[in-house]
PDB file of C-alpha atoms in Angstrom:
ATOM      1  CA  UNK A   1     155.506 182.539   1.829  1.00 51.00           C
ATOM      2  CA  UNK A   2     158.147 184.748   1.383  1.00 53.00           C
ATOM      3  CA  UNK A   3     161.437 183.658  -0.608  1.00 48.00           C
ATOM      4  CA  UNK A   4     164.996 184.663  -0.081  1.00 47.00           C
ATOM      5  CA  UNK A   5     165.740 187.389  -2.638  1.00 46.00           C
ATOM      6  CA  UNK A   6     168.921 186.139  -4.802  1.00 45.00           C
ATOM      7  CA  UNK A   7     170.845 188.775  -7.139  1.00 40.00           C
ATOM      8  CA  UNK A   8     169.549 187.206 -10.183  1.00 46.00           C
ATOM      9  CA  UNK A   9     165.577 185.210 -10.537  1.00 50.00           C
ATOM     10  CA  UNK A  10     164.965 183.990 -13.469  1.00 71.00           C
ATOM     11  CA  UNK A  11     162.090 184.754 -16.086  1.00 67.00           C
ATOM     12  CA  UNK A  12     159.134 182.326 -16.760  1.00 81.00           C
ATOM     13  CA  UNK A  13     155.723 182.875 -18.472  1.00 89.00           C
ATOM     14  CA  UNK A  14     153.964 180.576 -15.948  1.00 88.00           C
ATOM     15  CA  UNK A  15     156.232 181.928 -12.527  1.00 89.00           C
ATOM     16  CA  UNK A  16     156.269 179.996  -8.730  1.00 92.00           C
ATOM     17  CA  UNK A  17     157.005 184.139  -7.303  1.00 93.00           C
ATOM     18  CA  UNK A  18     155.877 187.382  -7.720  1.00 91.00           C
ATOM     19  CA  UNK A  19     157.998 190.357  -6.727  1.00 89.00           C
ATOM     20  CA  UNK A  20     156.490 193.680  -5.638  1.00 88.00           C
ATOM     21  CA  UNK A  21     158.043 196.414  -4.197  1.00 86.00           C
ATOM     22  CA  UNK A  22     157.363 197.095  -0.449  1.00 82.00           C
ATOM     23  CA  UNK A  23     156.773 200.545   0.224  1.00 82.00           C
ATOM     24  CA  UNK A  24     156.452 200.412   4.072  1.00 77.00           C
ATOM     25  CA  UNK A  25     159.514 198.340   4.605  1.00 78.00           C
ATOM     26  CA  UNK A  26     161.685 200.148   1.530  1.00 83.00           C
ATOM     27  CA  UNK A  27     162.935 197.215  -0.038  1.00 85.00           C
ATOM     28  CA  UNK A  28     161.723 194.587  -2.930  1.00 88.00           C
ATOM     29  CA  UNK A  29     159.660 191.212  -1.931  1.00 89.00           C
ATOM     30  CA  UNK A  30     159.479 188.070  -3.687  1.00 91.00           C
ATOM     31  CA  UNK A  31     156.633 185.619  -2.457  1.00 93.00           C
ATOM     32  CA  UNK A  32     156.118 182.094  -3.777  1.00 93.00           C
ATOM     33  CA  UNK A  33     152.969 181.294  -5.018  1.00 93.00           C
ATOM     34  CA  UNK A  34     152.970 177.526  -5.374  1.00 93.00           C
ATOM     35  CA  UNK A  35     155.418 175.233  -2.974  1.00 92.00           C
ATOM     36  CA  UNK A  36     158.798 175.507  -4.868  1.00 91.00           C
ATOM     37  CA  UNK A  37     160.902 172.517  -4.493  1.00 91.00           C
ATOM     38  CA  UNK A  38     164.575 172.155  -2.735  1.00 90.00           C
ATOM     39  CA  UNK A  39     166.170 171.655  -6.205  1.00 87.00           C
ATOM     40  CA  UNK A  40     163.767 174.311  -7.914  1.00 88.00           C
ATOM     41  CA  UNK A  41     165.065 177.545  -9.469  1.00 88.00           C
ATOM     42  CA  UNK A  42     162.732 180.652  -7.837  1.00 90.00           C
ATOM     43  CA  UNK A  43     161.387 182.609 -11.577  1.00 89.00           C
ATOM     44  CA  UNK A  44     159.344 185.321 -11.920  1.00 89.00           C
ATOM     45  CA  UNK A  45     157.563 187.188 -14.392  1.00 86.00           C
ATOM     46  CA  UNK A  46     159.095 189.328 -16.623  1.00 85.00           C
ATOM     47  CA  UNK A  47     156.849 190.119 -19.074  1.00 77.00           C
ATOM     48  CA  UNK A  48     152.972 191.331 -19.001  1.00 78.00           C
ATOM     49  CA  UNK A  49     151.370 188.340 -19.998  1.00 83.00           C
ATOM     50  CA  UNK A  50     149.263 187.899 -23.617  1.00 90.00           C
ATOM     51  CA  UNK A  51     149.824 185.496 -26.491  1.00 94.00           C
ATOM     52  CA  UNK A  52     153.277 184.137 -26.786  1.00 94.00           C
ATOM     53  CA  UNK A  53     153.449 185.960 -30.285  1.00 94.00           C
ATOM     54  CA  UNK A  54     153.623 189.253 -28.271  1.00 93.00           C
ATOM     55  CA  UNK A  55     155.009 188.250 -25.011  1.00 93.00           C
ATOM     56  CA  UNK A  56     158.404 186.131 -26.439  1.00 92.00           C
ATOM     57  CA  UNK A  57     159.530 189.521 -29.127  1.00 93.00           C
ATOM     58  CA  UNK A  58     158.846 192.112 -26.124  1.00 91.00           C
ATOM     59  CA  UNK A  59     161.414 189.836 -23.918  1.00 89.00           C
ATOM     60  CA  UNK A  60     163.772 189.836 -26.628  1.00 90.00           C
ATOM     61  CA  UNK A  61     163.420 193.524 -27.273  1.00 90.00           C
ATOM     62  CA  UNK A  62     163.242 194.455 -23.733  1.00 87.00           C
ATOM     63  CA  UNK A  63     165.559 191.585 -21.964  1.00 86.00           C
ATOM     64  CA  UNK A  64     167.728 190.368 -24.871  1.00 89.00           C
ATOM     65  CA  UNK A  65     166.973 186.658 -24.697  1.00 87.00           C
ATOM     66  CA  UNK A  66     164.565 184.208 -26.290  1.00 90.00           C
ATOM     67  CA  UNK A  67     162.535 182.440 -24.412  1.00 90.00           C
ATOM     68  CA  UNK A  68     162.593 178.940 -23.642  1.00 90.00           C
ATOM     69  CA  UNK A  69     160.160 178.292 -20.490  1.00 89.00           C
ATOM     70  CA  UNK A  70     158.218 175.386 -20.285  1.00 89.00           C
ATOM     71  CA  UNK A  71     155.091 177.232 -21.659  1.00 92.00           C
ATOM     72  CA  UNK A  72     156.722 178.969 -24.622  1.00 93.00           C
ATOM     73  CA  UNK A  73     158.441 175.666 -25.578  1.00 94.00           C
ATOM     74  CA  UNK A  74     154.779 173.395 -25.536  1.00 95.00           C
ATOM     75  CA  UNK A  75     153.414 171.531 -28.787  1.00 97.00           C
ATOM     76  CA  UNK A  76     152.381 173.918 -31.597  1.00 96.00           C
ATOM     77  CA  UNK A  77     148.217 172.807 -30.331  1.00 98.00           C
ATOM     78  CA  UNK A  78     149.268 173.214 -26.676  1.00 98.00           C
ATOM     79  CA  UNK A  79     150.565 176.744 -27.282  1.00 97.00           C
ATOM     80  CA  UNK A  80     147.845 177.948 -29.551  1.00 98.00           C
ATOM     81  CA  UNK A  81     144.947 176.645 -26.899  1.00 98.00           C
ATOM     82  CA  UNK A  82     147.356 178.502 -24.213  1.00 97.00           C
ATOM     83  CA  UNK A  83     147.212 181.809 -26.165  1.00 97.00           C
ATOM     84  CA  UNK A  84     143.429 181.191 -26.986  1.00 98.00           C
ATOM     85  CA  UNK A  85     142.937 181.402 -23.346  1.00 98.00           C
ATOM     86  CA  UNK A  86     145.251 184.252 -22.604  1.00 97.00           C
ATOM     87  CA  UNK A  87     143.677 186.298 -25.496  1.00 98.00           C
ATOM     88  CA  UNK A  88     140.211 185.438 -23.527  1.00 98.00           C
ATOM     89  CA  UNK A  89     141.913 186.738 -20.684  1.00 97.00           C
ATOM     90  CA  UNK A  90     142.742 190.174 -21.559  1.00 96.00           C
ATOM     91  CA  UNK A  91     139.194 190.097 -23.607  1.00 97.00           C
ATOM     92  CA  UNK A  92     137.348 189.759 -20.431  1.00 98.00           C
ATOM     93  CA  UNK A  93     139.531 192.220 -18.516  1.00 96.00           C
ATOM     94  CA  UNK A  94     138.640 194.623 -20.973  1.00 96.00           C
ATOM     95  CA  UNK A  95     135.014 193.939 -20.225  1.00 96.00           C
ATOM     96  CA  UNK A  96     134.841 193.784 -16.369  1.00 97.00           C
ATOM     97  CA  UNK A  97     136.692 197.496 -16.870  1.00 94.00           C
ATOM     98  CA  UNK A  98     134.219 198.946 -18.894  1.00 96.00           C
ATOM     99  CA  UNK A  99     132.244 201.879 -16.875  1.00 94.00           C
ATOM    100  CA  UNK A 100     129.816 202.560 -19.015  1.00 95.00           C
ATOM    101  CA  UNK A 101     128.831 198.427 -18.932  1.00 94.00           C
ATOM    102  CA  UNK A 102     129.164 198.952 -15.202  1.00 96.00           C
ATOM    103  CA  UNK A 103     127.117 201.853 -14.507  1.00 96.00           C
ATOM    104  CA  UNK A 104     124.342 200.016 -17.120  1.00 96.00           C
ATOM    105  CA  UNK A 105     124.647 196.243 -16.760  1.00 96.00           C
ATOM    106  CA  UNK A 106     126.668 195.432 -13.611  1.00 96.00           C
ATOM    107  CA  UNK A 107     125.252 191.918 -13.665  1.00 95.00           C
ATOM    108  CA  UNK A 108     127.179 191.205 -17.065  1.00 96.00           C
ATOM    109  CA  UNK A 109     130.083 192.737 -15.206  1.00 96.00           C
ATOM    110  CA  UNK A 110     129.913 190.073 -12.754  1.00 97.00           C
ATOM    111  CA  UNK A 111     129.225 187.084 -15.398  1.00 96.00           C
ATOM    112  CA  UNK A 112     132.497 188.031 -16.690  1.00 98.00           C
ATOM    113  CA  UNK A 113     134.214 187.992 -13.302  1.00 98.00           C
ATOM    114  CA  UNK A 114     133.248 184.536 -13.450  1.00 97.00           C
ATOM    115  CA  UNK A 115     134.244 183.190 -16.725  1.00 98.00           C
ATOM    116  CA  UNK A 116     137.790 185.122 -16.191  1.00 98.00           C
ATOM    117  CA  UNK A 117     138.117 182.849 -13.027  1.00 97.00           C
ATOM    118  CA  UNK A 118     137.811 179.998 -14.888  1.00 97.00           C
ATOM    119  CA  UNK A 119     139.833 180.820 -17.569  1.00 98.00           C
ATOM    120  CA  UNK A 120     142.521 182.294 -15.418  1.00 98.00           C
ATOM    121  CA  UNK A 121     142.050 178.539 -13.095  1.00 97.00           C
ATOM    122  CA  UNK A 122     142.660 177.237 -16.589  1.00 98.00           C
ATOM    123  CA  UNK A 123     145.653 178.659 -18.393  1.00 96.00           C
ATOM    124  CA  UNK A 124     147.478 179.368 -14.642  1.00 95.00           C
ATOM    125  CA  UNK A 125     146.230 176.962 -12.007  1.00 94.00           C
ATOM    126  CA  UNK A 126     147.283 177.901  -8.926  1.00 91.00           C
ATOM    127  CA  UNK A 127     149.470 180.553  -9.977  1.00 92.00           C
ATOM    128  CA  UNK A 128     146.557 182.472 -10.300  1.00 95.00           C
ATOM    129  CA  UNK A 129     146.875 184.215  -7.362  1.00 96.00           C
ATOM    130  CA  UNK A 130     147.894 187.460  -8.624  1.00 94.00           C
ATOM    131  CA  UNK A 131     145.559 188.427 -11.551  1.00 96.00           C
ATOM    132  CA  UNK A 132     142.469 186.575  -9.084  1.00 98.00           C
ATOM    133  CA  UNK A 133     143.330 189.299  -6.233  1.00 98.00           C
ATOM    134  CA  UNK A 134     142.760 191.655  -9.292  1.00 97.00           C
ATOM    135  CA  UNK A 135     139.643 189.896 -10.361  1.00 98.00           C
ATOM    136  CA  UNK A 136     137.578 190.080  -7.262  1.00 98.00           C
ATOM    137  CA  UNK A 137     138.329 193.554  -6.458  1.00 99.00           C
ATOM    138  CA  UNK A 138     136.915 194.554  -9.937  1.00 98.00           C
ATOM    139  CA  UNK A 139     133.871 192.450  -8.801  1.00 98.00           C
ATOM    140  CA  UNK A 140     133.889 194.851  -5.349  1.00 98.00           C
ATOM    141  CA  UNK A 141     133.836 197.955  -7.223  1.00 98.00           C
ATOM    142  CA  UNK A 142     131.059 196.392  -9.096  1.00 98.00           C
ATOM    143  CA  UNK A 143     128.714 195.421  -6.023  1.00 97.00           C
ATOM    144  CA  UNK A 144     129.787 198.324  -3.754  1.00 98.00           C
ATOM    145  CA  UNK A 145     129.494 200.962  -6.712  1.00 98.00           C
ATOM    146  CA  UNK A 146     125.549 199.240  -6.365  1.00 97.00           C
ATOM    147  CA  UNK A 147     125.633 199.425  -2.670  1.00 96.00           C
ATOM    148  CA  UNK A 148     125.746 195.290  -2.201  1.00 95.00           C
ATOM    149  CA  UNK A 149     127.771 195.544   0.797  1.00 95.00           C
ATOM    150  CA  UNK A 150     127.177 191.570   1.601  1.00 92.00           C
ATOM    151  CA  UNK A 151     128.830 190.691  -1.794  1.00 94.00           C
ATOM    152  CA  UNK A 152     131.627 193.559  -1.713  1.00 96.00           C
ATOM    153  CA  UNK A 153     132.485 191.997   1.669  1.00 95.00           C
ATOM    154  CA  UNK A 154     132.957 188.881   0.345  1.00 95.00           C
ATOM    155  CA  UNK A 155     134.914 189.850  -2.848  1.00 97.00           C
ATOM    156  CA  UNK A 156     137.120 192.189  -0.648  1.00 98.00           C
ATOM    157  CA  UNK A 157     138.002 189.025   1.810  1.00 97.00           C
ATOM    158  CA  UNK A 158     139.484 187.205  -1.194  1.00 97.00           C
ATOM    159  CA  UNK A 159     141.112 189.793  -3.005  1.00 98.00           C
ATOM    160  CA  UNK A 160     143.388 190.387   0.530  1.00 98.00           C
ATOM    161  CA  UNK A 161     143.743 186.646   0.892  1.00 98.00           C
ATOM    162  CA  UNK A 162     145.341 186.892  -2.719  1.00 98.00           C
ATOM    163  CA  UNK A 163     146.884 189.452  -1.637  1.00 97.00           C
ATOM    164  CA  UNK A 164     148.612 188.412   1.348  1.00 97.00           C
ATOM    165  CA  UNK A 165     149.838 185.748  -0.812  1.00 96.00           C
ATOM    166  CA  UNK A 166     151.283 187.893  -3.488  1.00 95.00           C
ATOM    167  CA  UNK A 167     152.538 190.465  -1.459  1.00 94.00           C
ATOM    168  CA  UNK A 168     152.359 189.572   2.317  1.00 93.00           C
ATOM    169  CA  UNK A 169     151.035 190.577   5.095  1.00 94.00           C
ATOM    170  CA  UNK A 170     152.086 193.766   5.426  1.00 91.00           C
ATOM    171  CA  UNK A 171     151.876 195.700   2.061  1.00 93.00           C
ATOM    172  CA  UNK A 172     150.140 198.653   1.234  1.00 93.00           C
ATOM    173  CA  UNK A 173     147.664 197.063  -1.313  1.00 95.00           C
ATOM    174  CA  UNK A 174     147.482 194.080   1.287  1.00 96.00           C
ATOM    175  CA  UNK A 175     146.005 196.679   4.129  1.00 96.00           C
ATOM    176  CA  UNK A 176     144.037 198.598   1.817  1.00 97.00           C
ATOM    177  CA  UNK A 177     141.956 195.667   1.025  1.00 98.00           C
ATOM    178  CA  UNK A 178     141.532 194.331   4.769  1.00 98.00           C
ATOM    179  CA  UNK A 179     140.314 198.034   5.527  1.00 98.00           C
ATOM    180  CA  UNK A 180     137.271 197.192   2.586  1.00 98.00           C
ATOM    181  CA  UNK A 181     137.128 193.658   4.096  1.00 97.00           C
ATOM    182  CA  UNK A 182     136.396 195.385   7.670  1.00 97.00           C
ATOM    183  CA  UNK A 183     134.888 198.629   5.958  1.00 97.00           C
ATOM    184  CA  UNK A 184     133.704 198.240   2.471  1.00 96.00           C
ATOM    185  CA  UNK A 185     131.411 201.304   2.826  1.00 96.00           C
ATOM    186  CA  UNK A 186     134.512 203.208   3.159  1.00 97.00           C
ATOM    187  CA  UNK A 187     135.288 202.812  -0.337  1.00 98.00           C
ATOM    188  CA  UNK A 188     134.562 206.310  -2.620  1.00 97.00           C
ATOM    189  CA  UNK A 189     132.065 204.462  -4.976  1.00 97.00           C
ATOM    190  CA  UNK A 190     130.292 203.156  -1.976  1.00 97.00           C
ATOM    191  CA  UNK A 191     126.790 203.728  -3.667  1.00 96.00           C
ATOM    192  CA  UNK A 192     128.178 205.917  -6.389  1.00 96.00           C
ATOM    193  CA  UNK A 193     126.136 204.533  -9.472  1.00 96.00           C
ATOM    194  CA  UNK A 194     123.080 203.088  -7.555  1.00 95.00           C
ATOM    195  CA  UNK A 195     121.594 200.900  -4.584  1.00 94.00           C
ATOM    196  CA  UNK A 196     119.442 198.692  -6.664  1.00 90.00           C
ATOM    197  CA  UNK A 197     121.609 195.509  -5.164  1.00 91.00           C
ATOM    198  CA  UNK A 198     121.728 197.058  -1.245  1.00 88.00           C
ATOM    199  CA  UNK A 199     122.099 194.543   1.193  1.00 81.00           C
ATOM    200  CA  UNK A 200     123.632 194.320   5.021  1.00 79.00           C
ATOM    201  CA  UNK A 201     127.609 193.019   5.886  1.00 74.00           C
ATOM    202  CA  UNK A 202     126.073 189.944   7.076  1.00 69.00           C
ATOM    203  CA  UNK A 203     124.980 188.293   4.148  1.00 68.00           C
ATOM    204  CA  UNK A 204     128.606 188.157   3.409  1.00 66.00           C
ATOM    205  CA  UNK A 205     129.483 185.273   4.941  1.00 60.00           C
ATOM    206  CA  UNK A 206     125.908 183.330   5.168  1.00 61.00           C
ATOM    207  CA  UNK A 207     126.657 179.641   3.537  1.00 64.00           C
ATOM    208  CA  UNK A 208     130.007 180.643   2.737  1.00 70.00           C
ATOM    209  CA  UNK A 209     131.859 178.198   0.499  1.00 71.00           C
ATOM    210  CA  UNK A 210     128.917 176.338  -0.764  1.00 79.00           C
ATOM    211  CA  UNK A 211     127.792 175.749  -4.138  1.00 83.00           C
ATOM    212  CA  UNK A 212     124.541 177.467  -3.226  1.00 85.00           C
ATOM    213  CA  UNK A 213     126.666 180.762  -1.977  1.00 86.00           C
ATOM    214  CA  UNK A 214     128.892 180.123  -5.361  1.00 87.00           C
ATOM    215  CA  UNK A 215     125.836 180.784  -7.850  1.00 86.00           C
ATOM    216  CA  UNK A 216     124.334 183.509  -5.372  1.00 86.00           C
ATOM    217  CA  UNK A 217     127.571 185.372  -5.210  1.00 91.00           C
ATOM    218  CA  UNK A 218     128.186 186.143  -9.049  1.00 91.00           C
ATOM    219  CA  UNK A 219     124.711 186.241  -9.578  1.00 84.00           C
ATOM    220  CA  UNK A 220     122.033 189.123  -9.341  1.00 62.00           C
TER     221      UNK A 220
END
């Protein structure tokens, strides 16, 4: 949904919007990603996420304040298991970019796609959105790279759903990934490191949103 844009949004490390900057239409978007109430300010995200040990100094260096949000401000044991989980984050992140770990063991590639769901369903809820539409096209690089078309297909649909959230309809990123969604052999690394996991568009969508399809889909 998108929100009217006021002068002014304010900062938060756990944000109800996400601005991006519309190429096609020329002009800055800011889409809520949870219902925002009547009375509720719109915030965004100002800084880049991580541990509030690195995230609070780089606002005050970079935005002059100190800040004060709801997460920054929880109990000293709420805050510490909140940066446990963002460290995890970036951990995993790191992982799931690795090339050499994808060219070699693409299945551990896609065990950490899973555990960074959780954790990111975890420390975000359903502000998720963003970083998930992130998350599932790594895991489409992974399968398509292996020419698992059936899985890319399926990783491609929810990345765009994020992303249609995040951004809206009409972004660039936003038709990029309903092109893969349509056409995931389009992609350049279509087959690029091997076809040991080949399999047909159709499998894609065979038992979709069942526990059964769950395990099969991060699995190989």
């Amino acid at each position: 949904m998108a929100v009217p844009v006021p002068s002014q949004q304010l900062s938060r490390c756990l944000a109800n919007s996400l601005n991006n900057w519309n190429s096609e239409a020329g002009h800055e978007t800011i889409h809520a990603i949870r219902p925002i109430k009547a009375e509720e300010e719109v915030t965004i995200y100002y800084d880049e996420g991580g541990p509030s040990n690195l995230r609070r100094p780089m606002l005050k260096k970079s935005f002059g304040f100190d800040c004060a949000c709801s997460l920054c401000t929880l109990p000293p044991s709420q805050l510490q298991a909140s940066d446990d989980r963002r460290v995890r984050i970036q951990q995993l992140d790191t992982s799931i970019g690795n090339s050499f770990t994808m060219m070699i063991n693409p299945k551990a590639g896609l065990k950490a796609c899973l555990s960074l769901l959780h954790t990111l369903e975890e420390e975000y809820g359903v502000c998720a959105v963003q970083h998930n539409a992130r998350l599932y096209y790594d895991a489409f690089q992974i399968c398509i790279a292996h020419g698992d078309v059936g899985r890319a297909t399926t990783f491609a649909e929810r990345s765009y759903r994020a992303k249609v959230i995040c951004e809206g309809e009409d972004s660039t990123e936003t038709l990029r990934m309903k092109s893969f969604v349509l056409q995931p052999t389009t992609h350049s690394s279509f087959g690029a490191l091997s076809l040991r996991w080949k399999t047909d568009k159709e499998e894609a969508f065979s038992g979709y949103d069942t526990v059964e399809f769950e395990k099969w889909l991060f699995s190989q």
